[in-house]
Amino acid sequence: MNANKNTNKNKNRNTRKGLKQRMLEYYRNKPVPDLCCEKDYKREILIGQLFTLYEAMEKMTPQIGDGLGYMDSLYNDLFFFLSPERIQDEDKDSELISKILTRHMIKKDKNGIENVSKNGVIFVLTHVPLYYLLAFLGRAYSTYKRLKDSI
């Protein structure tokens, strides 16, 4: 009986949550927490794939869409994906990140109306850590695939 209890304790320590916490702690203490091999990826291609996916999703679901267009959908998803506020951190750092994201991605037109700036979105995607860009691309593809399979 005691052997089974010890085995269960070890299983609990090696769960996904345990691995996730260990990895987060490991990368949090690194000077530049990002993936190795950034030179193996061309960000402009990855960013282009994101725009292509969002354009395709908008065409597949015009009746579901809110009429804002794929740039607004991309902005909303990206903002909530990158914004620390999504994990309920109410501190100065999270507020600063949110302000920086908004400043770069939202621009006023001649009439003073705020619109999503494609160049601003590209700028943000060019400057986020690579693992965020890859994770966001994976999330976008998953959403695209789910929509495509449901049609």
Short mmCIF file of C-alpha atoms in Angstrom, two decimals:
data_model
loop_
_atom_site.label_atom_id
_atom_site.label_comp_id
_atom_site.label_asym_id
_atom_site.label_seq_id
_atom_site.Cartn_x
_atom_site.Cartn_y
_atom_site.Cartn_z
CA MET A 1 0.00 0.00 0.00
CA ASN A 2 2.74 2.50 0.86
CA ALA A 3 4.42 1.89 -2.49
CA ASN A 4 1.22 2.92 -4.29
CA LYS A 5 0.95 6.12 -2.26
CA ASN A 6 4.53 7.07 -3.15
CA THR A 7 3.86 6.33 -6.82
CA ASN A 8 0.79 8.57 -6.78
CA LYS A 9 2.78 11.39 -5.16
CA ASN A 10 5.42 11.12 -7.89
CA LYS A 11 2.75 11.16 -10.60
CA ASN A 12 1.27 14.32 -9.14
CA ARG A 13 4.67 16.03 -9.11
CA ASN A 14 5.27 15.19 -12.76
CA THR A 15 1.97 16.49 -14.08
CA ARG A 16 1.65 19.05 -16.83
CA LYS A 17 1.10 21.76 -14.23
CA GLY A 18 4.33 20.84 -12.48
CA LEU A 19 6.24 20.96 -15.75
CA LYS A 20 4.59 24.22 -16.73
CA GLN A 21 5.46 25.85 -13.41
CA ARG A 22 9.06 24.64 -13.59
CA MET A 23 9.47 25.90 -17.16
CA LEU A 24 7.93 29.28 -16.34
CA GLU A 25 10.24 29.66 -13.37
CA TYR A 26 13.25 28.62 -15.45
CA TYR A 27 12.53 31.11 -18.25
CA ARG A 28 11.50 33.89 -15.86
CA ASN A 29 15.02 33.90 -14.44
CA LYS A 30 16.74 34.09 -17.83
CA PRO A 31 18.02 37.49 -19.04
CA VAL A 32 16.13 37.22 -22.35
CA PRO A 33 13.38 34.63 -22.05
CA ASP A 34 12.82 33.47 -25.62
CA LEU A 35 13.32 30.42 -27.76
CA CYS A 36 16.71 29.55 -29.13
CA CYS A 37 16.94 29.52 -32.92
CA GLU A 38 15.14 32.78 -33.80
CA LYS A 39 17.31 32.93 -36.92
CA ASP A 40 15.50 29.81 -38.17
CA TYR A 41 12.20 31.70 -38.43
CA LYS A 42 11.33 34.56 -40.73
CA ARG A 43 8.94 36.72 -38.77
CA GLU A 44 7.58 38.42 -41.88
CA ILE A 45 6.45 35.01 -43.19
CA LEU A 46 4.85 34.07 -39.86
CA ILE A 47 3.09 37.44 -39.69
CA GLY A 48 1.90 37.03 -43.28
CA GLN A 49 0.46 33.64 -42.38
CA LEU A 50 -1.46 35.23 -39.50
CA PHE A 51 -3.00 37.84 -41.79
CA THR A 52 -3.90 35.13 -44.32
CA LEU A 53 -5.60 33.03 -41.62
CA TYR A 54 -7.64 35.96 -40.33
CA GLU A 55 -8.67 36.98 -43.86
CA ALA A 56 -9.77 33.38 -44.54
CA MET A 57 -11.72 33.19 -41.26
CA GLU A 58 -13.55 36.40 -42.10
CA LYS A 59 -14.55 35.02 -45.52
CA MET A 60 -15.74 31.74 -44.00
CA THR A 61 -17.96 33.36 -41.39
CA PRO A 62 -19.43 36.61 -42.73
CA GLN A 63 -22.76 35.87 -41.02
CA ILE A 64 -21.04 35.31 -37.65
CA GLY A 65 -18.68 38.24 -37.92
CA ASP A 66 -19.40 41.53 -36.22
CA GLY A 67 -18.77 43.47 -39.41
CA LEU A 68 -15.55 44.97 -38.09
CA GLY A 69 -13.26 43.18 -40.49
CA TYR A 70 -10.36 40.84 -40.02
CA MET A 71 -8.00 43.55 -38.73
CA ASP A 72 -10.27 44.28 -35.79
CA SER A 73 -10.64 40.57 -35.04
CA LEU A 74 -6.87 40.16 -35.21
CA TYR A 75 -6.35 43.18 -32.95
CA ASN A 76 -8.87 41.97 -30.36
CA ASP A 77 -7.41 38.47 -30.25
CA LEU A 78 -3.83 39.74 -30.17
CA PHE A 79 -4.52 42.33 -27.49
CA PHE A 80 -6.12 39.80 -25.16
CA PHE A 81 -3.48 37.19 -25.96
CA LEU A 82 -0.59 39.52 -25.13
CA SER A 83 -2.16 41.68 -22.45
CA PRO A 84 -1.19 40.70 -18.90
CA GLU A 85 -4.63 41.87 -17.73
CA ARG A 86 -6.07 38.59 -18.97
CA ILE A 87 -4.53 36.93 -15.92
CA GLN A 88 -5.88 39.61 -13.58
CA ASP A 89 -2.55 41.29 -12.89
CA GLU A 90 -3.45 44.80 -11.82
CA ASP A 91 -0.02 46.33 -11.58
CA LYS A 92 1.88 49.12 -13.29
CA ASP A 93 3.74 46.74 -15.62
CA SER A 94 0.54 45.22 -17.02
CA GLU A 95 -1.01 48.66 -17.49
CA LEU A 96 2.12 49.83 -19.28
CA ILE A 97 2.10 46.83 -21.63
CA SER A 98 -1.57 47.43 -22.44
CA LYS A 99 -0.90 51.10 -23.19
CA ILE A 100 2.06 50.24 -25.43
CA LEU A 101 -0.02 47.70 -27.36
CA THR A 102 -2.83 50.21 -27.85
CA ARG A 103 -0.48 53.04 -28.80
CA HIS A 104 1.14 51.00 -31.56
CA MET A 105 -1.93 49.20 -32.92
CA ILE A 106 -4.63 51.91 -32.81
CA LYS A 107 -4.31 55.04 -34.95
CA LYS A 108 -6.74 57.89 -35.57
CA ASP A 109 -7.78 58.69 -39.12
CA LYS A 110 -8.38 62.18 -40.56
CA ASN A 111 -11.80 62.34 -38.93
CA GLY A 112 -10.46 61.39 -35.50
CA ILE A 113 -11.91 57.87 -35.65
CA GLU A 114 -9.73 55.19 -34.11
CA ASN A 115 -8.87 52.26 -36.39
CA VAL A 116 -6.57 49.29 -36.19
CA SER A 117 -3.32 50.00 -37.98
CA LYS A 118 -1.94 47.11 -40.01
CA ASN A 119 1.54 48.60 -39.73
CA GLY A 120 1.07 48.89 -35.97
CA VAL A 121 0.04 45.25 -35.69
CA ILE A 122 3.06 44.25 -37.78
CA PHE A 123 5.30 46.36 -35.54
CA VAL A 124 3.98 44.67 -32.39
CA LEU A 125 4.27 41.17 -33.88
CA THR A 126 7.82 41.96 -34.97
CA HIS A 127 8.82 42.93 -31.44
CA VAL A 128 7.08 40.35 -29.22
CA PRO A 129 9.10 37.34 -28.08
CA LEU A 130 9.15 34.62 -30.72
CA TYR A 131 7.34 32.11 -28.54
CA TYR A 132 4.36 34.52 -28.29
CA LEU A 133 4.26 34.90 -32.05
CA LEU A 134 4.43 31.14 -32.61
CA ALA A 135 1.82 30.46 -29.92
CA PHE A 136 -0.52 33.08 -31.38
CA LEU A 137 -0.07 31.64 -34.87
CA GLY A 138 -0.88 28.18 -33.51
CA ARG A 139 -3.99 29.52 -31.79
CA ALA A 140 -5.11 31.27 -34.98
CA TYR A 141 -4.60 28.10 -37.02
CA SER A 142 -6.56 26.06 -34.48
CA THR A 143 -9.46 28.53 -34.69
CA TYR A 144 -9.29 28.50 -38.50
CA LYS A 145 -9.29 24.69 -38.62
CA ARG A 146 -12.22 24.46 -36.22
CA LEU A 147 -14.23 26.92 -38.35
CA LYS A 148 -13.32 25.14 -41.57
CA ASP A 149 -14.34 21.76 -40.16
CA SER A 150 -17.68 23.13 -38.94
CA ILE A 151 -18.71 24.43 -42.38
#
